[in-house]
PDB file of C-alpha atoms in Angstrom:
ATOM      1  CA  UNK A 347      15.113  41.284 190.967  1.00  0.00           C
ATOM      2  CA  UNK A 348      17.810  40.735 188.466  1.00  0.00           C
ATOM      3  CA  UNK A 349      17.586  40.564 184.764  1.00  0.00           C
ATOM      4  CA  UNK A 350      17.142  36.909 182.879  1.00  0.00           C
ATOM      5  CA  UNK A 351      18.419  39.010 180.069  1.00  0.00           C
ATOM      6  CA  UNK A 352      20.560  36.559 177.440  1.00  0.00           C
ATOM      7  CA  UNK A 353      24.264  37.259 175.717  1.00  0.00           C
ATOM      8  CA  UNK A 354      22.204  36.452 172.882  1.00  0.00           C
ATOM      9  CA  UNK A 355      20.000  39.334 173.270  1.00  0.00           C
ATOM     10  CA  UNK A 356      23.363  41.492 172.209  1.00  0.00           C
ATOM     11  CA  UNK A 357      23.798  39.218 168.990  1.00  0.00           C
ATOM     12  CA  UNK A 358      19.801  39.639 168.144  1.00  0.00           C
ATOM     13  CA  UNK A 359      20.408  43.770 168.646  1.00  0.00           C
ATOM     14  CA  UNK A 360      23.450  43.412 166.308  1.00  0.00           C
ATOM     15  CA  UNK A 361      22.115  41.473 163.987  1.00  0.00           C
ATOM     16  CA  UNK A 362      18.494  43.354 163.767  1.00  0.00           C
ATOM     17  CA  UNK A 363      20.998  46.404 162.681  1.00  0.00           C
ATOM     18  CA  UNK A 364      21.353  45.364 159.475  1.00  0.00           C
ATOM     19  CA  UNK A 365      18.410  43.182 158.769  1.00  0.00           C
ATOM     20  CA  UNK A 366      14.668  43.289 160.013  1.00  0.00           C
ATOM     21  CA  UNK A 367      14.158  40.328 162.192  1.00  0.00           C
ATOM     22  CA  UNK A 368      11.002  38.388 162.735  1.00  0.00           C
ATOM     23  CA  UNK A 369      10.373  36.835 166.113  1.00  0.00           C
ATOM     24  CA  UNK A 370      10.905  33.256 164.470  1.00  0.00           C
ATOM     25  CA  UNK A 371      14.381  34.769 163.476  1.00  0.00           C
ATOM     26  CA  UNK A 372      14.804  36.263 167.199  1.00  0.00           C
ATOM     27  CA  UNK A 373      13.667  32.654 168.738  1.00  0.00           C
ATOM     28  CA  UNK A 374      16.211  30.583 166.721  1.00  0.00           C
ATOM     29  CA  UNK A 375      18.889  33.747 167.652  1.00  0.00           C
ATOM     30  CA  UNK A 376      18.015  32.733 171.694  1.00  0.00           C
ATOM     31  CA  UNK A 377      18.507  29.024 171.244  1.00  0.00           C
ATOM     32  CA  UNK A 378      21.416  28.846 170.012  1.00  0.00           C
ATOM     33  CA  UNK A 379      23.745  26.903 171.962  1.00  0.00           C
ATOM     34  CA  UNK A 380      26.218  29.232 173.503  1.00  0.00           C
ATOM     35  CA  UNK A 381      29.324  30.053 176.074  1.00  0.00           C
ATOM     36  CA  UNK A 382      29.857  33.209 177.616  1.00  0.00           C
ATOM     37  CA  UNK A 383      34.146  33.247 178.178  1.00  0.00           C
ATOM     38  CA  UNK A 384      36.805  35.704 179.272  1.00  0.00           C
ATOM     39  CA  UNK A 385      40.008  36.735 177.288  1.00  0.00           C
ATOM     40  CA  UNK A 386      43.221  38.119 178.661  1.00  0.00           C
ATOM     41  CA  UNK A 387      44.779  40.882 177.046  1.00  0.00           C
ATOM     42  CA  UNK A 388      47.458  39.293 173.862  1.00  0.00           C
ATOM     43  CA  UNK A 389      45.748  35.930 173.970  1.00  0.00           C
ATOM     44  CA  UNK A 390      44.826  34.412 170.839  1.00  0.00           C
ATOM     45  CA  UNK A 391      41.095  33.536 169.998  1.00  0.00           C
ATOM     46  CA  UNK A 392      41.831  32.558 166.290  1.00  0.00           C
ATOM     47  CA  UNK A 393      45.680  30.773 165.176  1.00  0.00           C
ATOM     48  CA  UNK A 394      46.453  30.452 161.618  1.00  0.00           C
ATOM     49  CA  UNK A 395      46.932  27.161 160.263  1.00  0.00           C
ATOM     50  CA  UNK A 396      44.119  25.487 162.599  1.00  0.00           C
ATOM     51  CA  UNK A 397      40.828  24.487 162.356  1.00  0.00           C
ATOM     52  CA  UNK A 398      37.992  27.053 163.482  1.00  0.00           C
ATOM     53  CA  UNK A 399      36.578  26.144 167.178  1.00  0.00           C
ATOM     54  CA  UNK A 400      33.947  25.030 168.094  1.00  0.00           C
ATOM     55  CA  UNK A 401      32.192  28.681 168.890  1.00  0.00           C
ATOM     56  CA  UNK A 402      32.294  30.964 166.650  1.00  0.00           C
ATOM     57  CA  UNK A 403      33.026  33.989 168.731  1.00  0.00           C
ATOM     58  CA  UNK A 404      31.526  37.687 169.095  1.00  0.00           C
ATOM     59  CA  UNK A 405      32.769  40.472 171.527  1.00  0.00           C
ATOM     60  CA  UNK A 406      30.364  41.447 174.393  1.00  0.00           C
ATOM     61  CA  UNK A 407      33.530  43.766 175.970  1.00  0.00           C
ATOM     62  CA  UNK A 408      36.558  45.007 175.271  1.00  0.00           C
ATOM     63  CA  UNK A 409      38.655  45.058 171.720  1.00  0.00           C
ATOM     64  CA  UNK A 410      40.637  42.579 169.816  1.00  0.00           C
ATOM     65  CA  UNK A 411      42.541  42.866 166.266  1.00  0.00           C
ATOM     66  CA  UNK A 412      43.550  40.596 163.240  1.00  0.00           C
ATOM     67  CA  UNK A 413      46.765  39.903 162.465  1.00  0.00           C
ATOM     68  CA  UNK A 414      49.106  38.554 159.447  1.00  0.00           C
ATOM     69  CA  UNK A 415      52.875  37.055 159.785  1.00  0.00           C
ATOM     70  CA  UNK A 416      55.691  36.990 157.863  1.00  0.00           C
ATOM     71  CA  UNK A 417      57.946  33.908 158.155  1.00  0.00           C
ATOM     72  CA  UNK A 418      60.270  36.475 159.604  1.00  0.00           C
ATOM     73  CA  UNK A 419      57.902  37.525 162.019  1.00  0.00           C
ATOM     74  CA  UNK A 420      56.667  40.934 160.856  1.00  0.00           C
ATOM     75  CA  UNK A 421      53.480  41.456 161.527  1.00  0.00           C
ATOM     76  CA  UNK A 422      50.510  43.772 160.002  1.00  0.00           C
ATOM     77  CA  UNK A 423      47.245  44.330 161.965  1.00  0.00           C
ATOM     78  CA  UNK A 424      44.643  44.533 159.444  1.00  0.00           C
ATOM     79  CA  UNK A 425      41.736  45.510 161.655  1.00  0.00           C
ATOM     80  CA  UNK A 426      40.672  46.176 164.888  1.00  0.00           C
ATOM     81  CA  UNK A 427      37.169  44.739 166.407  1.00  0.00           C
ATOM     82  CA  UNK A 428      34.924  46.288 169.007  1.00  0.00           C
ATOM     83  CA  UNK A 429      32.092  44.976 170.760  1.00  0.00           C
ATOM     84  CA  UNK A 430      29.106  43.354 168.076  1.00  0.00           C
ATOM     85  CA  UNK A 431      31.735  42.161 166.097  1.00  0.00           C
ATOM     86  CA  UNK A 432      32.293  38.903 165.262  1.00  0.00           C
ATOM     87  CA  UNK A 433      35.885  37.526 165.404  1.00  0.00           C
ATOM     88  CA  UNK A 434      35.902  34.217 162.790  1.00  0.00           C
ATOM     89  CA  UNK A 435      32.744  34.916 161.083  1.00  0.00           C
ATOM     90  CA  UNK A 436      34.572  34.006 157.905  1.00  0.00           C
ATOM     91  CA  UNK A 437      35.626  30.566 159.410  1.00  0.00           C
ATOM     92  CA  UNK A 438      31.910  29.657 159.642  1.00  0.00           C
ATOM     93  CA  UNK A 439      32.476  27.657 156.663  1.00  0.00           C
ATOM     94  CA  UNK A 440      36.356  27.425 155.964  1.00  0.00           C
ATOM     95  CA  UNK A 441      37.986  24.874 157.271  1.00  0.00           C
ATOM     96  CA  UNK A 442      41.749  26.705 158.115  1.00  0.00           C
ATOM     97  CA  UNK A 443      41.724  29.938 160.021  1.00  0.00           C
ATOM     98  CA  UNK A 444      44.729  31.678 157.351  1.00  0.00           C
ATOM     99  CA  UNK A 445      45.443  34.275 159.913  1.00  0.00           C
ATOM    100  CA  UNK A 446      45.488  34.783 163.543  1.00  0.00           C
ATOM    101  CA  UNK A 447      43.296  36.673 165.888  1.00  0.00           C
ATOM    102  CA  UNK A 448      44.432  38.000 169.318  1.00  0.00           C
ATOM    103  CA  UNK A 449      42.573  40.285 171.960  1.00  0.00           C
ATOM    104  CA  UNK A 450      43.859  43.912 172.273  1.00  0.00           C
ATOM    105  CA  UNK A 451      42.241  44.362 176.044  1.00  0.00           C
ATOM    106  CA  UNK A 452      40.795  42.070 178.485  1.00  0.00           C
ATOM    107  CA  UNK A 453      37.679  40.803 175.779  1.00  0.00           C
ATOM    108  CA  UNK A 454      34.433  39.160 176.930  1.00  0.00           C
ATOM    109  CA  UNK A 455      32.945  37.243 174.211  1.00  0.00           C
ATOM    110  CA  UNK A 456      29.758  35.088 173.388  1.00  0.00           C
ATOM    111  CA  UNK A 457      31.313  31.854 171.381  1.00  0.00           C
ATOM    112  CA  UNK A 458      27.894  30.652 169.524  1.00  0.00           C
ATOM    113  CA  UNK A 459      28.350  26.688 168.496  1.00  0.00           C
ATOM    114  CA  UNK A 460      29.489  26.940 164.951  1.00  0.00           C
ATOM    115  CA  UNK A 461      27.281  23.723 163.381  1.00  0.00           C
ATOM    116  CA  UNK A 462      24.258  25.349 164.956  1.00  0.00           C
ATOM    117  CA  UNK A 463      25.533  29.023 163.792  1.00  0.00           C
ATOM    118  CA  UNK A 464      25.892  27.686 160.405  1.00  0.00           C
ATOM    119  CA  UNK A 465      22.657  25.789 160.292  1.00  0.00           C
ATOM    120  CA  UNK A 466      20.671  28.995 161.475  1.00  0.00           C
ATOM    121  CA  UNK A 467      22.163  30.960 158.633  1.00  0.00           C
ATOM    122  CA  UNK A 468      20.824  28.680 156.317  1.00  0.00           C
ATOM    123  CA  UNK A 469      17.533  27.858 156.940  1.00  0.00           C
ATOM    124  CA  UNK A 470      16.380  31.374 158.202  1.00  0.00           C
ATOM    125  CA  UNK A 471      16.966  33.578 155.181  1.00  0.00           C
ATOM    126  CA  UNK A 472      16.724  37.072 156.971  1.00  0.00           C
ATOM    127  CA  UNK A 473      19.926  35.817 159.421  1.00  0.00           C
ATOM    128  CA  UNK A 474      21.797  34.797 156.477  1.00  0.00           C
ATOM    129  CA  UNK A 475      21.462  38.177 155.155  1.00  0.00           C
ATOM    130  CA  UNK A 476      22.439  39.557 158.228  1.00  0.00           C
ATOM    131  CA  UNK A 477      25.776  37.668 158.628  1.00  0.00           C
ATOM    132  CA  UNK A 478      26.602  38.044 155.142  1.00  0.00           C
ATOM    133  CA  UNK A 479      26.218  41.802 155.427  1.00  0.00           C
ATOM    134  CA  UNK A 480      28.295  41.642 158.128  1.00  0.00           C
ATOM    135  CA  UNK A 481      31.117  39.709 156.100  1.00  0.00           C
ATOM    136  CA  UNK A 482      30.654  42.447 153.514  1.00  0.00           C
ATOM    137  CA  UNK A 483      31.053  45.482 155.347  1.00  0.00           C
ATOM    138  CA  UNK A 484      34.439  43.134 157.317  1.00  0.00           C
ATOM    139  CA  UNK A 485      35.651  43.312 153.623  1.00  0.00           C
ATOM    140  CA  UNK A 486      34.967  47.114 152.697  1.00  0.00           C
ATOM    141  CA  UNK A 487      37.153  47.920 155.660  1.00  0.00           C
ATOM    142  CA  UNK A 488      40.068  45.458 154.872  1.00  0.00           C
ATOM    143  CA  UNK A 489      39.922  47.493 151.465  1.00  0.00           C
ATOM    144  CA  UNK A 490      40.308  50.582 152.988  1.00  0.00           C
ATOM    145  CA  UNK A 491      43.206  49.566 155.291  1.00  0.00           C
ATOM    146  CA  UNK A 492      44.888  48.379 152.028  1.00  0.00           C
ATOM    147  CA  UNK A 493      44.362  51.705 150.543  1.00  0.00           C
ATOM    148  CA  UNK A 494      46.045  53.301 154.053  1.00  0.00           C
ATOM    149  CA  UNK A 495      49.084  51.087 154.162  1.00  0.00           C
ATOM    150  CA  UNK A 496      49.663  51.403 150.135  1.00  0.00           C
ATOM    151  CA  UNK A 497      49.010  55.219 149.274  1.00  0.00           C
ATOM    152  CA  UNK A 498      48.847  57.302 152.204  1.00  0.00           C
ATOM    153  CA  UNK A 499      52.080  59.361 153.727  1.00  0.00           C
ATOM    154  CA  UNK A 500      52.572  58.342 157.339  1.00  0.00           C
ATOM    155  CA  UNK A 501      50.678  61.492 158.507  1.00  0.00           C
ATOM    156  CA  UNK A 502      47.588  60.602 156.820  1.00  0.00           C
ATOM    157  CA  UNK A 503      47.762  56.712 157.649  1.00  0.00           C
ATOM    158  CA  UNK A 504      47.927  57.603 161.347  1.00  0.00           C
ATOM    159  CA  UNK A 505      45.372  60.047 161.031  1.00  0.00           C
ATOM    160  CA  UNK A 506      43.116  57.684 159.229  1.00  0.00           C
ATOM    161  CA  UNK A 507      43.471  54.865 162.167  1.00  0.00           C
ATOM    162  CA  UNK A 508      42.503  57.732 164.561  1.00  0.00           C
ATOM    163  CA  UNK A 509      39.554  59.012 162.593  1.00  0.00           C
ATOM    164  CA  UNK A 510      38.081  55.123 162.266  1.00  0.00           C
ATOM    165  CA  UNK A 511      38.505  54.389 165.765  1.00  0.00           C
ATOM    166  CA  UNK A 512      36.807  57.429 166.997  1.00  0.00           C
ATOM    167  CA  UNK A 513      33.909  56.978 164.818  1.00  0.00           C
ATOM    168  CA  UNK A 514      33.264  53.323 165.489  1.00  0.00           C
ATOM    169  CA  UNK A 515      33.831  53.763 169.052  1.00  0.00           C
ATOM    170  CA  UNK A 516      31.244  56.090 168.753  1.00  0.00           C
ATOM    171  CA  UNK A 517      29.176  54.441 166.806  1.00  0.00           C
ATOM    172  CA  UNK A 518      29.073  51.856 169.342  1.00  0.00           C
ATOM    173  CA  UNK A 519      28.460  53.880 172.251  1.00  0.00           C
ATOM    174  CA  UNK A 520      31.843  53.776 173.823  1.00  0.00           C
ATOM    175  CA  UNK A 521      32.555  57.586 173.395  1.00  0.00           C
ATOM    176  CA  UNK A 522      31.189  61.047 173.268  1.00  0.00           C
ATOM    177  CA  UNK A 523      32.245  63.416 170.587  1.00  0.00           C
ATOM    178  CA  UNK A 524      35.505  62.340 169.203  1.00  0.00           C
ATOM    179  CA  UNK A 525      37.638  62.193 172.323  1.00  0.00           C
ATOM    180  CA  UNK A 526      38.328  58.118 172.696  1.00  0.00           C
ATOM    181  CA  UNK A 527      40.999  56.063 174.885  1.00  0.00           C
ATOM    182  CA  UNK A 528      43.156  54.789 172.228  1.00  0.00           C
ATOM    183  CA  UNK A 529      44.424  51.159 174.488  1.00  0.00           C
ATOM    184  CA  UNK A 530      47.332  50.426 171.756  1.00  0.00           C
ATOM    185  CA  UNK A 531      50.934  50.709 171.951  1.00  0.00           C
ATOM    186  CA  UNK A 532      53.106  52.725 169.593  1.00  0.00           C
ATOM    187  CA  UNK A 533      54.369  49.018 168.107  1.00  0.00           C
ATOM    188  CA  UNK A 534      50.899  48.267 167.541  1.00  0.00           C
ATOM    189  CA  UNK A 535      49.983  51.473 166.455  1.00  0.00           C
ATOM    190  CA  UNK A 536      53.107  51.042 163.662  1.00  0.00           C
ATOM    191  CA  UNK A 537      51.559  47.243 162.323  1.00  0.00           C
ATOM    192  CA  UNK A 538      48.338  49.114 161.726  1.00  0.00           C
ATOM    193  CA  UNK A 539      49.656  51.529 159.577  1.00  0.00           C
ATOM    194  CA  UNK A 540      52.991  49.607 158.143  1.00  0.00           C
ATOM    195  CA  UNK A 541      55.737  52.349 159.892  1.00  0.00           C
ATOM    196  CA  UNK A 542      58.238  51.540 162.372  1.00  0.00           C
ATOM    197  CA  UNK A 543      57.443  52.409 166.053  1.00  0.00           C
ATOM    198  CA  UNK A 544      60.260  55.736 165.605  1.00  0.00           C
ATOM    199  CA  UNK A 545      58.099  56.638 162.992  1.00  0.00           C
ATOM    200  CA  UNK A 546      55.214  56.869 164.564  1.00  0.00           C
ATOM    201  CA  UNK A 547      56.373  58.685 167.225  1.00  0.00           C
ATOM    202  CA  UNK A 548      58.017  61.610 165.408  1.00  0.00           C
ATOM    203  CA  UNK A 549      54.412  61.225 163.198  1.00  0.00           C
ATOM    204  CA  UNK A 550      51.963  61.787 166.185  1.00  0.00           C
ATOM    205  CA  UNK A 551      54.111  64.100 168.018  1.00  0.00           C
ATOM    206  CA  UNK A 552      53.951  66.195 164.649  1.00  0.00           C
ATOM    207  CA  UNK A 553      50.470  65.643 164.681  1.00  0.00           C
ATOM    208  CA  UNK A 554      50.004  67.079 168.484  1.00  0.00           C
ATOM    209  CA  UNK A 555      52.514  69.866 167.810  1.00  0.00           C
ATOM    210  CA  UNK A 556      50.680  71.111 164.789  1.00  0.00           C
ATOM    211  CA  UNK A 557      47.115  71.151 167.271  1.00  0.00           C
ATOM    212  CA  UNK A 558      45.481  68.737 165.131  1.00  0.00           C
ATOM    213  CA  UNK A 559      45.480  66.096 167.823  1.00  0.00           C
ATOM    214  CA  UNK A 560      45.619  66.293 171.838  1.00  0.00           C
ATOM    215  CA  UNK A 561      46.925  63.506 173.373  1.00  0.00           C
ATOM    216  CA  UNK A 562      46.326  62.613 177.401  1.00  0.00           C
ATOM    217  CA  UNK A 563      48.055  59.407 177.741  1.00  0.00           C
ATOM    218  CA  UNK A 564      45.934  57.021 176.301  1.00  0.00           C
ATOM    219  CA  UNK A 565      42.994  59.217 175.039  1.00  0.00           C
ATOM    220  CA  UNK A 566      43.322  60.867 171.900  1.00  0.00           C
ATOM    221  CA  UNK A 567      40.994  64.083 170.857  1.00  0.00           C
ATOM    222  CA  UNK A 568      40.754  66.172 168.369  1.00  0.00           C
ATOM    223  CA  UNK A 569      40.049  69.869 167.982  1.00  0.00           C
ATOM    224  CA  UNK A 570      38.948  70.019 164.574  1.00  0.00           C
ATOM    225  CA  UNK A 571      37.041  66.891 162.807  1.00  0.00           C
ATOM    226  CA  UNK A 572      36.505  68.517 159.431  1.00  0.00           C
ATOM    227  CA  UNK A 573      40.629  69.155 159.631  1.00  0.00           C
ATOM    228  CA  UNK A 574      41.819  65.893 160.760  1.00  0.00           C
ATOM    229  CA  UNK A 575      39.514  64.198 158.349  1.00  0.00           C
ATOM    230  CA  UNK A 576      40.588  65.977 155.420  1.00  0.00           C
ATOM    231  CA  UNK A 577      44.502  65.138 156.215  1.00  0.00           C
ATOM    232  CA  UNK A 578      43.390  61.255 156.989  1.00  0.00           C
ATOM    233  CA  UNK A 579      41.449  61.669 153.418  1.00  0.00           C
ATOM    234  CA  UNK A 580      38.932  59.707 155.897  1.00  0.00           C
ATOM    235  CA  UNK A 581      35.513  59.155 154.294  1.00  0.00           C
ATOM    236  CA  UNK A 582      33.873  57.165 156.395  1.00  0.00           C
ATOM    237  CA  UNK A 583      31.331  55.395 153.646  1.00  0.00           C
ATOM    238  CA  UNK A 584      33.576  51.720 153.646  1.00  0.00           C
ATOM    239  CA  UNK A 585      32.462  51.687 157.378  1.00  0.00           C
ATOM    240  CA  UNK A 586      28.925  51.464 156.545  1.00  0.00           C
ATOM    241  CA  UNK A 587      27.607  52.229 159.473  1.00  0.00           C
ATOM    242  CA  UNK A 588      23.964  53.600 157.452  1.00  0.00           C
ATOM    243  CA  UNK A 589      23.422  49.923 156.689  1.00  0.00           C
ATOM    244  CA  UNK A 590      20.445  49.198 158.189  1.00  0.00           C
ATOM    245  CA  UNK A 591      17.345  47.405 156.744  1.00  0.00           C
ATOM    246  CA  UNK A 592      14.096  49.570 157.824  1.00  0.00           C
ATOM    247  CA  UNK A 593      11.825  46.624 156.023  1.00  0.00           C
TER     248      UNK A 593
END
């Protein structure tokens, strides 16, 4: 017999992480009006300059990141998003998307009808705190990739990148230990941390030459976490990932 499970069941799990949810707050979560859609890998789910869509998207698979352009067209990825997070959470009630947002792998996501998204923030109070957690710990890490880009050597800014992605995957159940598959290219790699691609190169084949990292194509491990942590100066506490209401 097959499951009658919900997509929404995934947003009431993320949610419930960082509030305590009633089963008024879970019912109004499971009506919301919803799509379930498929992304190809580079396609863009948010375009600066235009108005939000209709669904306010969250990832079910895969991973996407957030982008800025120059007028030259440089660009710096200022995040990357895994499954439970929402993509345009911020354009729930702005008007203009002011950046773009594009998926990094094939993505799966839940778009949620943004009138009835924005509706169910306000009149259930515990949902509202939920979704404005969520925008707070969005901005923590925008912070810390500021901090990366502006005051780190190229060593530690790659190191950093590595030591978030390994930890959220893991967070999120996509890896054991801290061996991940990193699915980015060494251009993307170098608009995450502001190098050029020749840079990063000579940087990560520094960083597997000195044993701190072992790289297998696309995975990325590390032998020692307390040593690649302490070159990334990584402290993981702008992540947030302890913020869960027990109430």
């Amino acid at each position: 017999m097959q499951s009658s499970a919900s997509p929404l069941d995934f947003v009431v799990r993320k949610l419930a992480t960082r509030v305590a949810l009633d089963e008024r707050d879970r019912a109004a979560i499971l009506s919301l009006p919803h799509v379930v859609r498929t992304c190809p890998p580079s396609s863009y789910l948010v375009r600066e300059g235009e108005s939000p869509h209709k669904f306010c998207a969250l990832i079910l698979s895969g991973l996407a990141f957030r982008q800025k352009s120059t007028a030259q067209g440089a660009r710096q990825i200022v995040s990357l998003h895994l499954p439970g997070d929402f993509l345009d959470l911020q354009n729930l009630f702005l008007e203009i998307s002011d950046h773009n947002v594009q998926a990094l792998t094939a993505l799966e996501t839940i778009g949620i009808e943004r009138d009835a998204l924005r509706q169910l923030t306000l009149h259930n109070p515990a949902v509202g705190k939920a979704m404005w957690t969520e925008a707070q710990v969005e901005a923590s890490i925008y912070r810390e990739w500021v901090t990366n880009v502006g005051r780190r050597d190229a060593r530690s800014r790659i190191a950093h990148v590595l030591c978030e992605f390994a930890l959220r995957m893991k967070a999120a159940g996509l890896c054991a230990g801290t061996r991940f598959e990193l699915p980015v290219t060494q251009e993307q790699l170098a608009d995450m941390a502001g190098l050029t691609p020749v840079h990063v190169n000579r940087t990560l084949r520094s960083l597997v030459e000195d044993g701190i990292v072992h790289r297998d194509r696309r995975f990325i491990g590390f032998s020692n976490w307390s040593e690649i942590r302490a070159l990334a100066d990584f402290n993981p506490l702008y992540l947030h990932l302890d913020q869960i209401d027990p109430a």
